[in-house]
Amino acid sequence: MHPVLARFLTADAAKETLRKEKAGEPLTPEEQHFVAAADANPKQRAMLQGVSGRALSSDAQASLVLLAAHAAARALPEDPALTSATQKAREALKEEGASDEETDAFLASILLEEAFGYEQEVDSFDTDYVKESLGEVPALAALSKDSVDALFLAFIKASENDADRKAREHMARALFEVAWSEGPTSINPEHLETLLDNEVVQESDEVQDARVRATVSLLQTLGHQGLVGPLRLTRLRAQLGDDDA
């Protein structure tokens, strides 16, 4: 987990930072990032400031997590290992018409995935994984409906037989709908969980095996296109129970 995200996941730290900002007291760089995130998300700021005591409602907790993630996203360029990748990701999103708010949300989602998306130690920050995820952004941002359609057709064309073709067509269509219905974003564990729940677990063993194999092949294809990095591919394949991950 990114240290800025970790720091502001506590309501006390977040509210104290907003209090200091209101009082005109000096802020640390991390606190400045949090205030900037709060200013850019006034609804979440108001939700958090309206909380009394330490017990948070689900809405207040969601607002806290969002602001903490956005603060962490603003701090990314300060990490020498991530400066270049962050800049390239922001530029790619901007070139494709993303607003500043949409760009911030995209980068924040990467940090939330790194923190909570996998069964791993949250006290450490996986810089390599975040760097890889940022590196996926230019290819994702450049995707259009036509390029997704072309990718879909090429994937189907590579089928080994009719059964494989049916499984590939079904799973590719379903995954693209789950992950990219509102615009391309990184394929993440939540997408696969939804895919498995909706398209696999209720089927016969034979169909399950075929659809999981098709999904692994699809992820590998996306990897060849630069849309899924090697670390992400390994983790997603493991989630599917692929023994070769």
mmCIF file of N, CA and C in Angstrom, residues 1-3 5 108-118 120-127 129-130 133 232 235:
data_model
loop_
_atom_site.group_PDB
_atom_site.id
_atom_site.type_symbol
_atom_site.label_atom_id
_atom_site.label_comp_id
_atom_site.label_asym_id
_atom_site.label_seq_id
_atom_site.Cartn_x
_atom_site.Cartn_y
_atom_site.Cartn_z
ATOM 1 N N MET A 1 0.843 -1.195 0.000
ATOM 2 C CA MET A 1 0.000 0.000 0.000
ATOM 3 C C MET A 1 0.879 1.247 0.000
ATOM 4 N N HIS A 2 0.497 2.208 -0.833
ATOM 5 C CA HIS A 2 1.252 3.448 -0.884
ATOM 6 C C HIS A 2 1.187 4.140 0.478
ATOM 7 N N PRO A 3 2.300 4.666 0.965
ATOM 8 C CA PRO A 3 2.314 5.257 2.315
ATOM 9 C C PRO A 3 1.344 6.418 2.496
ATOM 10 N N LEU A 5 -1.568 6.726 0.955
ATOM 11 C CA LEU A 5 -2.869 6.066 1.074
ATOM 12 C C LEU A 5 -3.041 5.504 2.480
ATOM 13 N N ALA A 108 -5.724 6.696 -9.234
ATOM 14 C CA ALA A 108 -6.124 6.278 -7.884
ATOM 15 C C ALA A 108 -6.592 4.827 -7.882
ATOM 16 N N SER A 109 -7.268 4.408 -8.943
ATOM 17 C CA SER A 109 -7.753 3.028 -9.008
ATOM 18 C C SER A 109 -6.593 2.037 -9.053
ATOM 19 N N ILE A 110 -5.503 2.424 -9.691
ATOM 20 C CA ILE A 110 -4.313 1.563 -9.719
ATOM 21 C C ILE A 110 -3.778 1.365 -8.306
ATOM 22 N N LEU A 111 -3.740 2.429 -7.531
ATOM 23 C CA LEU A 111 -3.218 2.342 -6.168
ATOM 24 C C LEU A 111 -4.161 1.557 -5.256
ATOM 25 N N LEU A 112 -5.450 1.682 -5.476
ATOM 26 C CA LEU A 112 -6.396 0.902 -4.691
ATOM 27 C C LEU A 112 -6.279 -0.583 -5.018
ATOM 28 N N GLU A 113 -6.064 -0.883 -6.280
ATOM 29 C CA GLU A 113 -5.891 -2.285 -6.660
ATOM 30 C C GLU A 113 -4.623 -2.865 -6.031
ATOM 31 N N GLU A 114 -3.536 -2.109 -6.080
ATOM 32 C CA GLU A 114 -2.285 -2.586 -5.486
ATOM 33 C C GLU A 114 -2.473 -2.841 -3.995
ATOM 34 N N ALA A 115 -3.246 -1.985 -3.336
ATOM 35 C CA ALA A 115 -3.420 -2.093 -1.892
ATOM 36 C C ALA A 115 -4.367 -3.212 -1.491
ATOM 37 N N PHE A 116 -5.468 -3.365 -2.224
ATOM 38 C CA PHE A 116 -6.532 -4.249 -1.768
ATOM 39 C C PHE A 116 -6.919 -5.359 -2.743
ATOM 40 N N GLY A 117 -6.344 -5.348 -3.930
ATOM 41 C CA GLY A 117 -6.812 -6.267 -4.962
ATOM 42 C C GLY A 117 -6.320 -7.694 -4.841
ATOM 43 N N TYR A 118 -5.262 -7.911 -4.085
ATOM 44 C CA TYR A 118 -4.664 -9.242 -4.018
ATOM 45 C C TYR A 118 -4.371 -9.616 -2.576
ATOM 46 N N GLN A 120 -1.991 -10.138 -0.295
ATOM 47 C CA GLN A 120 -0.572 -9.880 -0.099
ATOM 48 C C GLN A 120 -0.399 -8.930 1.074
ATOM 49 N N GLU A 121 0.823 -8.725 1.479
ATOM 50 C CA GLU A 121 1.126 -7.852 2.604
ATOM 51 C C GLU A 121 0.838 -6.399 2.247
ATOM 52 N N VAL A 122 -0.083 -5.773 2.985
ATOM 53 C CA VAL A 122 -0.477 -4.403 2.652
ATOM 54 C C VAL A 122 0.466 -3.366 3.246
ATOM 55 N N ASP A 123 1.321 -3.780 4.169
ATOM 56 C CA ASP A 123 2.216 -2.817 4.799
ATOM 57 C C ASP A 123 3.324 -2.357 3.859
ATOM 58 N N SER A 124 3.631 -3.141 2.851
ATOM 59 C CA SER A 124 4.658 -2.761 1.878
ATOM 60 C C SER A 124 3.995 -2.217 0.626
ATOM 61 N N PHE A 125 4.757 -1.491 -0.162
ATOM 62 C CA PHE A 125 4.254 -0.898 -1.402
ATOM 63 C C PHE A 125 4.962 -1.551 -2.576
ATOM 64 N N ASP A 126 4.197 -2.145 -3.462
ATOM 65 C CA ASP A 126 4.751 -2.864 -4.608
ATOM 66 C C ASP A 126 5.013 -1.874 -5.745
ATOM 67 N N THR A 127 6.150 -1.247 -5.692
ATOM 68 C CA THR A 127 6.498 -0.236 -6.694
ATOM 69 C C THR A 127 6.538 -0.834 -8.088
ATOM 70 N N TYR A 129 4.888 -3.322 -9.355
ATOM 71 C CA TYR A 129 3.552 -3.583 -9.890
ATOM 72 C C TYR A 129 2.870 -2.288 -10.329
ATOM 73 N N VAL A 130 3.005 -1.249 -9.518
ATOM 74 C CA VAL A 130 2.394 0.036 -9.875
ATOM 75 C C VAL A 130 3.062 0.609 -11.122
ATOM 76 N N SER A 133 1.667 -1.205 -14.024
ATOM 77 C CA SER A 133 0.284 -0.786 -14.262
ATOM 78 C C SER A 133 0.233 0.574 -14.937
ATOM 79 N N ARG A 232 0.854 -8.511 -13.723
ATOM 80 C CA ARG A 232 -0.611 -8.586 -13.671
ATOM 81 C C ARG A 232 -1.082 -9.913 -14.265
ATOM 82 N N ARG A 235 -0.655 -12.781 -11.833
ATOM 83 C CA ARG A 235 -1.611 -12.727 -10.721
ATOM 84 C C ARG A 235 -3.024 -13.102 -11.175
#
